[in-house]
Short mmCIF file of C-alpha atoms (C1' of nucleotides) in Angstrom, two decimals:
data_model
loop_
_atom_site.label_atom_id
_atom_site.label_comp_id
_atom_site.label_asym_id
_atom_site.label_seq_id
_atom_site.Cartn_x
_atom_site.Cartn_y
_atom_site.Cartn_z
CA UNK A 1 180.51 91.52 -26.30
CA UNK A 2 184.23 91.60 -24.87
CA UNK A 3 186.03 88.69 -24.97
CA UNK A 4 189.15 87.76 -23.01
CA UNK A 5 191.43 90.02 -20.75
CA UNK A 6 191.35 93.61 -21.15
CA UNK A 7 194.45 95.21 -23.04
CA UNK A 8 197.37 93.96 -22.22
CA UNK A 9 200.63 94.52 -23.03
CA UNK A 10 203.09 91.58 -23.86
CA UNK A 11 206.46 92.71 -26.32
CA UNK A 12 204.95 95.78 -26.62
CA UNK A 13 202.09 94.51 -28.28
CA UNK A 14 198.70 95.06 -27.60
CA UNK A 15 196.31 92.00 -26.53
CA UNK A 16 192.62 91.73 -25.94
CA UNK A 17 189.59 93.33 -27.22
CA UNK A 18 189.79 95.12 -30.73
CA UNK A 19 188.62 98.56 -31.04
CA UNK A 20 186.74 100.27 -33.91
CA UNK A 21 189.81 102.12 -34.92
CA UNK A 22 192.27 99.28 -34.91
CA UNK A 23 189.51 97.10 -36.67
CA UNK A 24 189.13 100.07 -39.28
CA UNK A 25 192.98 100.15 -39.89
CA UNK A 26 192.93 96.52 -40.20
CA UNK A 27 190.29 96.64 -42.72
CA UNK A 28 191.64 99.42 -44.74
CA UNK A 29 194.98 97.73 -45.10
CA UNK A 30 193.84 94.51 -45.97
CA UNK A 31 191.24 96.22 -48.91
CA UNK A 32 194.65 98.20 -50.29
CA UNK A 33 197.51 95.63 -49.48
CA UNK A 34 195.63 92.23 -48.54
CA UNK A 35 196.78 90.70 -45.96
CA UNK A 36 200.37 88.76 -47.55
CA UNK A 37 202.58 88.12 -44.59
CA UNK A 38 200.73 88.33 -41.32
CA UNK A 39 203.72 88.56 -39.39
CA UNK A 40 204.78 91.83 -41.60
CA UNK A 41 201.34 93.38 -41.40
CA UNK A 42 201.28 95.20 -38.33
CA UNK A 43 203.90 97.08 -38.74
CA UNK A 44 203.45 97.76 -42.45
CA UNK A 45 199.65 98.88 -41.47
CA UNK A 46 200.62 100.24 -38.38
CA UNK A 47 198.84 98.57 -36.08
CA UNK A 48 200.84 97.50 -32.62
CA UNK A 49 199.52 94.02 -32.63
CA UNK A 50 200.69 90.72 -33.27
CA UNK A 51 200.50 89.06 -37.11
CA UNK A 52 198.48 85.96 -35.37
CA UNK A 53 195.90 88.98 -33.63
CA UNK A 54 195.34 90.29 -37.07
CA UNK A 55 194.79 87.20 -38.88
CA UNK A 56 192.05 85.99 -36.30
CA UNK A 57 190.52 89.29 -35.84
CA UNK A 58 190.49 89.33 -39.61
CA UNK A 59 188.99 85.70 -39.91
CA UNK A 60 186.38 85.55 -37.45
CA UNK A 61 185.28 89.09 -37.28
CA UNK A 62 186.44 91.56 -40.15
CA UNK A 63 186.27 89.47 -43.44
CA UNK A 64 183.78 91.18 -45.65
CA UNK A 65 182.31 87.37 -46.35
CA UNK A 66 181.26 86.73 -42.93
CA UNK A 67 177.74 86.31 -42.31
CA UNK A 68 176.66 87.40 -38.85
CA UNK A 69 173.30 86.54 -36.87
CA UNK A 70 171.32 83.31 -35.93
CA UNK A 71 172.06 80.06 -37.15
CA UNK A 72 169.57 78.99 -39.53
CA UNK A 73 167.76 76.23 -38.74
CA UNK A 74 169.51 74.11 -41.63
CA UNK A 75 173.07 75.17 -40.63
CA UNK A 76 172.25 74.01 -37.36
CA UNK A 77 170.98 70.13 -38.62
CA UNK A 78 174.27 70.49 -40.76
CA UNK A 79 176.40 71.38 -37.96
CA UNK A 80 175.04 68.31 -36.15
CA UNK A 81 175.20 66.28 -39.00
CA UNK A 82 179.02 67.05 -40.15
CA UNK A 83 179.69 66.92 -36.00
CA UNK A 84 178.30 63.43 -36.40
CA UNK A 85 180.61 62.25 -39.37
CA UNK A 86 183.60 64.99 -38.54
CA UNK A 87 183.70 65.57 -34.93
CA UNK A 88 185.55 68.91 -33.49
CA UNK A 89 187.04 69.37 -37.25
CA UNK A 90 185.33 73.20 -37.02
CA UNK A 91 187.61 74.08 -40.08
CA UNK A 92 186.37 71.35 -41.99
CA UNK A 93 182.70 71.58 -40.53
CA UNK A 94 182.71 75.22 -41.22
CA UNK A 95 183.73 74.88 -45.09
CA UNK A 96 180.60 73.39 -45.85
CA UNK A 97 179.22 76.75 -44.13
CA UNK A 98 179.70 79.98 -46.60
CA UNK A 99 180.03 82.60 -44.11
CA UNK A 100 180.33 81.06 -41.26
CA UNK A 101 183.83 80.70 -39.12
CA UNK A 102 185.67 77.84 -37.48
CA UNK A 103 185.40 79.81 -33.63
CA UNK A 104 182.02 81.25 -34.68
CA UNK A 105 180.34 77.40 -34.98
CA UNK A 106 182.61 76.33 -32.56
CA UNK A 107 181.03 78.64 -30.08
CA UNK A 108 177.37 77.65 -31.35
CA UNK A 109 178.30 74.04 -30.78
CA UNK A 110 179.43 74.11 -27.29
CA UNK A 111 176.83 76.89 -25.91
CA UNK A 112 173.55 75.59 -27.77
CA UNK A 113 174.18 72.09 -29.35
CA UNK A 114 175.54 70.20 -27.06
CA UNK A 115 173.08 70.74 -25.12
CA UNK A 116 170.61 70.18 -26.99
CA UNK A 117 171.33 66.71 -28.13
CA UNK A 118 172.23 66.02 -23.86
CA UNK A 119 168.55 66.75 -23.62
CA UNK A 120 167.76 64.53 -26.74
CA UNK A 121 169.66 61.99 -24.87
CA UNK A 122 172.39 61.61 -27.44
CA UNK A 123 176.10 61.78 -26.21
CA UNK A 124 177.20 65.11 -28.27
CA UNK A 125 181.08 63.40 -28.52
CA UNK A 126 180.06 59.89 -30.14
CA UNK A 127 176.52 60.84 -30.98
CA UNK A 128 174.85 57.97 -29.56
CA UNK A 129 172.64 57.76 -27.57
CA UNK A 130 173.29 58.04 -24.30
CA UNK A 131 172.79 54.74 -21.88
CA UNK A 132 174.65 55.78 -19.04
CA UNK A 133 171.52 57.47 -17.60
CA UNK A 134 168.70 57.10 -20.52
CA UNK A 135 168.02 53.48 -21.18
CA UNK A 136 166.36 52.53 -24.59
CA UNK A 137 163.02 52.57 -23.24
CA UNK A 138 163.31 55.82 -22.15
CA UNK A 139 164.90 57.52 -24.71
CA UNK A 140 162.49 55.71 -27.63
CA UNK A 141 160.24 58.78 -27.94
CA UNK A 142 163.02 60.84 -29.03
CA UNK A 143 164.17 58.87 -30.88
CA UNK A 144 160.88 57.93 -33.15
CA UNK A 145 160.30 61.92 -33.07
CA UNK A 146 163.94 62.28 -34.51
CA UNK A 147 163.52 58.94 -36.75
CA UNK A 148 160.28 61.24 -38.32
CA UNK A 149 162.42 63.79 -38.76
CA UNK A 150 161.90 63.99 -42.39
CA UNK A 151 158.61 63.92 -42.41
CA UNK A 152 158.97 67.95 -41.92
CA UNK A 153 159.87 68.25 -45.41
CA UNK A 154 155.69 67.31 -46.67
CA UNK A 155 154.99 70.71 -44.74
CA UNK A 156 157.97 73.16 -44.81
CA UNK A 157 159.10 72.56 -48.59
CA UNK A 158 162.59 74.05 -48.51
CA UNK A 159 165.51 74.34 -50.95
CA UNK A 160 167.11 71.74 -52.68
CA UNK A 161 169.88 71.92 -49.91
CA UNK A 162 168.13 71.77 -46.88
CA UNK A 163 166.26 68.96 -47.57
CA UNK A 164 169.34 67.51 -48.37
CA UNK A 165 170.62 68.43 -44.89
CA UNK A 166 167.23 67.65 -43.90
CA UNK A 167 168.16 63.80 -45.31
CA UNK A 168 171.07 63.92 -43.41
CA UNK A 169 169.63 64.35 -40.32
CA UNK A 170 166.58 61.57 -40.84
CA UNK A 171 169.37 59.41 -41.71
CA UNK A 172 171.63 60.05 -38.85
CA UNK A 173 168.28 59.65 -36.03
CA UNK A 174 167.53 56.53 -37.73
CA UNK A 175 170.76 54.95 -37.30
CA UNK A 176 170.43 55.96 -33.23
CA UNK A 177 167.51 54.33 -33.56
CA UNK A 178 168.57 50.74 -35.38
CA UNK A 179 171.88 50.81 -33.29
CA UNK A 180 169.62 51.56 -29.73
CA UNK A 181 167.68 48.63 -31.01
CA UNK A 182 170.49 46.96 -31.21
CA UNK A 183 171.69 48.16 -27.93
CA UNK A 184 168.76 46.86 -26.36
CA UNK A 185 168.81 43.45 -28.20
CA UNK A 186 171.78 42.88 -26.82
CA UNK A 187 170.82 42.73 -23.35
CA UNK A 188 168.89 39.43 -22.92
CA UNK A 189 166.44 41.55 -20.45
CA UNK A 190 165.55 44.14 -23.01
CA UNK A 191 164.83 41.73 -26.31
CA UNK A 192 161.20 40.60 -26.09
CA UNK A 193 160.69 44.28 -24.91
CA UNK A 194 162.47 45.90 -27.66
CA UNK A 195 161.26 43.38 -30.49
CA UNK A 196 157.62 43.38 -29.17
CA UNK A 197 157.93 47.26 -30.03
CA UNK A 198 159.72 47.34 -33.65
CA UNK A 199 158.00 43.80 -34.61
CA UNK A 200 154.69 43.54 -35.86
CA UNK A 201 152.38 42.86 -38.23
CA UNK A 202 153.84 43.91 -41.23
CA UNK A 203 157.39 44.78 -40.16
CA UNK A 204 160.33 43.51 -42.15
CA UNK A 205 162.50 42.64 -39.60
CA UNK A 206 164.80 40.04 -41.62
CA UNK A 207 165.26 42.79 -44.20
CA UNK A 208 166.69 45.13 -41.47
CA UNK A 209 168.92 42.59 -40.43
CA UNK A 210 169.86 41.53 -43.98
CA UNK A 211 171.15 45.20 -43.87
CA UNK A 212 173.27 45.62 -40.83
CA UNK A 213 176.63 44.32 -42.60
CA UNK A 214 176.16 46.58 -45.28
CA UNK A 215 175.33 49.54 -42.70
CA UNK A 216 178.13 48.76 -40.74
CA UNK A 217 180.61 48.87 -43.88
CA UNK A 218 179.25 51.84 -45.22
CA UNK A 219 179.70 53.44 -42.08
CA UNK A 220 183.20 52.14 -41.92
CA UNK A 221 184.64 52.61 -45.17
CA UNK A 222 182.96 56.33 -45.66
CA UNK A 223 184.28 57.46 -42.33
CA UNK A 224 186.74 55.16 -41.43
CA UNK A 225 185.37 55.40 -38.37
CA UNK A 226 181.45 53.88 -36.35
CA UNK A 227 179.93 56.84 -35.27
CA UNK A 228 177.08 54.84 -33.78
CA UNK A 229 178.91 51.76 -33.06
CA UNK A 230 179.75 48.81 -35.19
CA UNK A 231 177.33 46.36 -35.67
CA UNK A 232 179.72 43.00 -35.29
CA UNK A 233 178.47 39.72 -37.14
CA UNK A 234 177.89 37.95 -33.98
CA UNK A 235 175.45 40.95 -33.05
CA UNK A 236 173.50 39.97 -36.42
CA UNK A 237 173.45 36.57 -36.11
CA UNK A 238 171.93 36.82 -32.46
CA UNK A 239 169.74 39.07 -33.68
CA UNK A 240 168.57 37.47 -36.53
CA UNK A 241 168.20 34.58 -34.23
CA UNK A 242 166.18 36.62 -31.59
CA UNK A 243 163.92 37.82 -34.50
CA UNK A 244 163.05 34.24 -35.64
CA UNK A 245 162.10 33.46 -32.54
CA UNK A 246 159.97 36.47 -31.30
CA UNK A 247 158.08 35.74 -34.11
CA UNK A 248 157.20 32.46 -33.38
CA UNK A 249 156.25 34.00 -29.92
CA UNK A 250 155.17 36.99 -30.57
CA UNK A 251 150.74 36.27 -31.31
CA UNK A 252 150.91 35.19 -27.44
CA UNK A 253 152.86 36.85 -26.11
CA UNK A 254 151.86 40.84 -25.98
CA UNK A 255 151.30 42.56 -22.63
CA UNK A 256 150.94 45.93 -21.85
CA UNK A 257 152.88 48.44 -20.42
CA UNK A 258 150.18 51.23 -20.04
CA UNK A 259 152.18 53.15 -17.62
CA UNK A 260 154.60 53.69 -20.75
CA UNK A 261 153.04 55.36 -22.95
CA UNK A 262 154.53 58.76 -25.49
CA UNK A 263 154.38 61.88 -25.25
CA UNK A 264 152.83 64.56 -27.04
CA UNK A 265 155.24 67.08 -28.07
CA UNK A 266 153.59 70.04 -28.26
CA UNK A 267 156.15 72.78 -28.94
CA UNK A 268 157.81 69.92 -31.32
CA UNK A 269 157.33 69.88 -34.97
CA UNK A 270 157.28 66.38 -34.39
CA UNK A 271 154.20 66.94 -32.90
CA UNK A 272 152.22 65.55 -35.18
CA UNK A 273 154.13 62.43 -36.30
CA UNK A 274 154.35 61.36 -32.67
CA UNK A 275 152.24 58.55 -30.76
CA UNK A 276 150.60 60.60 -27.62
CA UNK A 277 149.74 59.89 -24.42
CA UNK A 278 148.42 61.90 -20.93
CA UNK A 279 151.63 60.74 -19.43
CA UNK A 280 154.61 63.01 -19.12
CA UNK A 281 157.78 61.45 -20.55
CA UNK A 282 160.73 61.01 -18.65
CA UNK A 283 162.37 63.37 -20.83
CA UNK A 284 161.42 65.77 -23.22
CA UNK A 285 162.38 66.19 -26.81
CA UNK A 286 163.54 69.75 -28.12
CA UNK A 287 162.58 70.89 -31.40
CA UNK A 288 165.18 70.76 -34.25
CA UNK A 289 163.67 72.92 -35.91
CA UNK A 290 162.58 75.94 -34.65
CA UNK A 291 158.73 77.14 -35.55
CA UNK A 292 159.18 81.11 -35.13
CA UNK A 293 159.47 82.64 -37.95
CA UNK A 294 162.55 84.56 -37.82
CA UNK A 295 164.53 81.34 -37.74
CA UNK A 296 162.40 80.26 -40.96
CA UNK A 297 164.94 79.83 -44.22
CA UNK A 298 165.62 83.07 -46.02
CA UNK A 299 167.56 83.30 -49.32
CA UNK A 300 170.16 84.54 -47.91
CA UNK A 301 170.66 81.51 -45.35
CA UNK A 302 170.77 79.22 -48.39
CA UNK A 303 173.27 77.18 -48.54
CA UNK A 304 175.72 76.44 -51.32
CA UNK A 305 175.20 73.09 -52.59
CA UNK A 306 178.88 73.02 -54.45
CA UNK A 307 180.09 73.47 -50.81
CA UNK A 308 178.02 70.96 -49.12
CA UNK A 309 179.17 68.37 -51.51
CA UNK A 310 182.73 69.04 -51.80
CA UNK A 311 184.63 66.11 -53.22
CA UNK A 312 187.41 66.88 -50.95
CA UNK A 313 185.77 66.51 -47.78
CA UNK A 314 182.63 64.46 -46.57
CA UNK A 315 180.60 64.29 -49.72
CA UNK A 316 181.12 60.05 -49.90
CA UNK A 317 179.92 60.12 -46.52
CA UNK A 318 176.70 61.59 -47.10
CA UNK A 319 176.59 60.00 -50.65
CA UNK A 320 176.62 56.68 -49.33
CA UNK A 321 174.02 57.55 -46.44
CA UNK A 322 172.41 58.88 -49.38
CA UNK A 323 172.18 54.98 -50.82
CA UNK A 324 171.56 53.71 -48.00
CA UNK A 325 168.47 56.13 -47.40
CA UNK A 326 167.08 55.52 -51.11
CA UNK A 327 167.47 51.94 -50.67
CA UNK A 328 166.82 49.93 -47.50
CA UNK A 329 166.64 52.43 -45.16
CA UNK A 330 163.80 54.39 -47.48
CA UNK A 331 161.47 56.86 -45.25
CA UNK A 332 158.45 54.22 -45.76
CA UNK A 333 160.12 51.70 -44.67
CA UNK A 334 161.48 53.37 -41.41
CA UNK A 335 157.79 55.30 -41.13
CA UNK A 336 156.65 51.44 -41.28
CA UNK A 337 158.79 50.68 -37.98
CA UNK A 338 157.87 53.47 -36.65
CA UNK A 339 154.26 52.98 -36.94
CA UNK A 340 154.46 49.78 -36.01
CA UNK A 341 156.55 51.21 -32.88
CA UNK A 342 153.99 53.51 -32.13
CA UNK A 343 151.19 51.71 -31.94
CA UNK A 344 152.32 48.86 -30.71
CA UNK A 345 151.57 48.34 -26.71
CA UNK A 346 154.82 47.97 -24.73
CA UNK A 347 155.50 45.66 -22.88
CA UNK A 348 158.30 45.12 -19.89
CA UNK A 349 158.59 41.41 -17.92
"C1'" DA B 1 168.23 98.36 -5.85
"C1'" DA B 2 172.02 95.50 -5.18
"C1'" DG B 3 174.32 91.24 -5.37
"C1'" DT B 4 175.04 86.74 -7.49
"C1'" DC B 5 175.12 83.51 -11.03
"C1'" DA B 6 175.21 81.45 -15.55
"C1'" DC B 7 175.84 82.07 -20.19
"C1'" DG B 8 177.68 83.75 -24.70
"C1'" DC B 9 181.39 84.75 -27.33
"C1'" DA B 10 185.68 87.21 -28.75
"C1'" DA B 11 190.23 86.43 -28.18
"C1'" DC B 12 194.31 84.01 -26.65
"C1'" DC B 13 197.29 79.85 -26.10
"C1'" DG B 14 199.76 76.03 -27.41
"C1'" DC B 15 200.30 72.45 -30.54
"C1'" DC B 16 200.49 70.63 -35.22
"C1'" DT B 17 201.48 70.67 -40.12
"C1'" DG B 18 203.61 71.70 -44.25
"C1'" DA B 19 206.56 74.59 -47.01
"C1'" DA B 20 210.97 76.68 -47.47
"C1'" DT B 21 215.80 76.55 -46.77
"C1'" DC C 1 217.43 64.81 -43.82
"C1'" DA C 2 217.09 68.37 -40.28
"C1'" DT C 3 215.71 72.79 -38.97
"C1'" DT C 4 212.99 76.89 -39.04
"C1'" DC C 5 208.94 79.40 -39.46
"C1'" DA C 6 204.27 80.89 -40.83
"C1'" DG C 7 199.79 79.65 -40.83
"C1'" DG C 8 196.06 76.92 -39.19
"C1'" DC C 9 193.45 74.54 -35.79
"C1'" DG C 10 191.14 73.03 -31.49
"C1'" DG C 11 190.82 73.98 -26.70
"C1'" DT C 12 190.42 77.25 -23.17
"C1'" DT C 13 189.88 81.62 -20.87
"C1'" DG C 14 187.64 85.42 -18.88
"C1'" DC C 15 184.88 89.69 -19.53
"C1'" DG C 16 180.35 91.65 -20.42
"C1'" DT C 17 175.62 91.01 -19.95
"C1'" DG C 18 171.18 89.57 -18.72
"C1'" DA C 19 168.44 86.71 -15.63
"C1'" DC C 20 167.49 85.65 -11.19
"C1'" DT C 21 167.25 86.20 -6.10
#
DNA sequence: AAGTCACGCAACCGCCTGAAT
DNA sequence: CATTCAGGCGGTTGCGTGACT
C-alpha cells in the first residue's frame, strides 16, 4: 500500500513511496557498510534520498528484525496495557514488542484500538471509562466481562508471557471497574444503585475500601501519574461511610430493575463468565481476544519476557499491579464481586 | 459498471533531546 | 555556557484499495 504523495522532488531529492530497487540498494548497503551516518548514506550508497528517508524506510520497513502480519492477540492486550500506563510513548510501547515498530503500532492503535475500547466504552486517551455518554449502569456489562478477563487463561493456557500480559489486562479492567464504582458512589443518585449491585451477601466491601489508599499510591508512585483517577481520602471516607450504611439497609431494601438485565455475549469469550439476559444491551462488548484461529498464539508471536520486564522502562509498574493482583485485588476476590454483581437484581429509585 | 466513501498504512513534517564542539 | 547538528519521536498527511451504493 502507497503511502503519502507520489515522488516528489525537494533539493533534488526524491520523496514518497520507496521502490524495490531503492529498497534493495538500501538494504545492500546497510548489510556491507551499516548504516553509520545517515546523513552520509545516500550518497555513499547512492541513493538520491534524504539520510532521515533512509533511516525510516530502514526502521519501519527494511530491518531484517521486523516482524510483519497481524497483531497477535497478546501484543494487542499489551499494546493496551503499556497505552494504559505509557500513553502515545510508541518508542517506549514498542520496545516491549520484538519486531514490532514505533509507526507500525502506532498505526494499529489509532485504526483498530481506539476503537475498540470507544466501543468498550473506555476513553482510549485516559482509559477510563467513558461517562460523557455511557453512565455506570450502562457500561457495567463491559466492564464485569473485562473484570473476567482472566478467567480466559483456565481455557486457552498460553505462555508464561501472555498470561502475564493476560494479568495485566484483568488488572487494568478491574481498576475501571473499582474506580466506575467509585464514580458512581460519588453521585448521591447512583449509591444505593451501585452498592445494591457490588454488595451482598458475602462481599467484602470494607476490605476494598481498606485498599483504595494503597491503590491510589501504587498507582501514583509507579506511574507518577492516575490513569484511572485518584481515589482522594475524602472519596474513601464517604465511601466507607456509604458502605456502613447500605448495609444496615440493604436486607430491606432490594428492588428490581428487570428491565436491566446483561447481555449474553455471544461472539465474546466472555461469553461464558457473563450474567445473561433476553435483553439487548445498550452497548455491546467486543472480544479481546479474538477466537479464529489464525489470530491464536504461535511460537513465533511469543513474546520476550526479558523485554516485557525491562528494568528501564515500566516493569515497577506492572510489578506493583502485580502485588496488588496477588494480594487484595486476587481473581477470587474480584470473581466474588463479580458474582455477587451478577446475580444480584438491580435496582434504580 | 461506475462513482463514492471510509479505512489502512507508509511516509513526511516539525519539534525535541542529547552529544559534540 | 551557547551553539550546532544528528537522531529520535509523535502527529499528520494523503494515496491505494476495498466496500458500498
Amino acid at each position: 500500500m502507497m503511502g503519502r504523495s507520489p515522488s516528489s522532488e525537494d533539493n533534488g531529492l526524491k520523496k514518497g513511496p520507496w521502490t524495490p530497487e531503492e529498497d534493495r540498494i538500501l538494504v545492500d548497503y546497510i548489510r556491507e557498510n551499516g548504516h553509520g551516518s545517515w546523513r552520509a548514506l545516500p550518497s555513499l550508497a547512492g541513493l538520491n534520498r534524504c539520510g532521515k528517508s533512509c533511516r525510516l524506510r530502514w526502521t519501519n520497513y527494511l530491518r531484517p528484525d521486523i516482524k510483519r502480519g497481524k497483531f497477535s492477540d497478546e501484543e494487542e492486550q499489551s499494546i493496551i496495557n503499556l497505552h494504559a500506563v505509557l500513553g502515545n510513548k510508541w518508542s517506549a510501547i514498542a520496545s516491549h514488542l520484538p519486531g514490532r515498530t514505533d509507526n507500525e503500532i502506532k498505526n494499529f492503535w489509532n485504526t483498530h484500538l481506539r476503537k475498540k475500547l470507544l466501543q468498550m466504552g473506555i476513553d482510549p486517551v485516559t482509559h477510563k471509562p467513558r461517562t460523557d455518554h455511557l453512565d455506570f449502569l450502562a457500561s457495567l456489562p463491559q466492564l464485569l466481562a473485562a473484570a473476567n478477563f482472566s478467567n480466559l487463561m483456565n481455557n486457552h493456557p498460553l505462555d508464561i508471557n501472555a498470561l502475564r500480559l493476560q494479568s495485566d489486562a484483568a488488572t487494568l479492567a478491574k481498576l475501571h471497574l473499582l474506580h466506575n464504582m467509585l464514580q458512581a458512589l460519588g453521585n448521591s443518585a447512583s449509591t444505593i444503585e451501585a452498592m445494591n449491585l457490588i454488595s451482598g451477601p458475602t462481599f467484602r466491601g470494607n476490605q476494598l475500601f481498606d485498599e483504595l489508599p494503597r491503590i491510589n499510591s501504587l498507582l501514583e508512585v509507579n506511574t507518577g501519574n492516575l490513569p484511572f483517577g485518584s481515589f482522594v481520602p475524602h472519596e474513601v471516607t464517604k465511601l466507607q461511610s456509604n458502605f456502613i450504611n447500605l448495609e444496615a439497609s440493604q436486607q430491606q431494601h432490594q428492588p428490581l430493575l428487570s428491565e436491566y438485565q446483561q447481555q449474553p455475549m455471544k461472539d465474546s469469550p466472555f461469553a461464558a463468565n457473563v450474567p445473561t439476559s433476553s435483553t439487548p444491551p445498550p452497548h455491546q462488548l467486543p472480544a479481546l481476544i479474538s477466537t479464529s484461529p489464525e489470530r491464536r498464539p504461535s511460537v513465533e508471536n511469543k513474546i520476550n519476557p526479558n523485554e516485557i520486564s525491562n528494568p528501564s522502562s515500566t516493569s515497577t509498574n506492572f510489578e506493583a499491579w502485580g502485588d496488588l493482583m496477588d494480594d487484595v485485588a486476587s481473581d477470587h476476590y474480584w470473581r466474588d464481586i463479580i458474582d455477587q454483581a451478577s446475580s444480584q437484581p438491580w435496582t434504580i429509585s
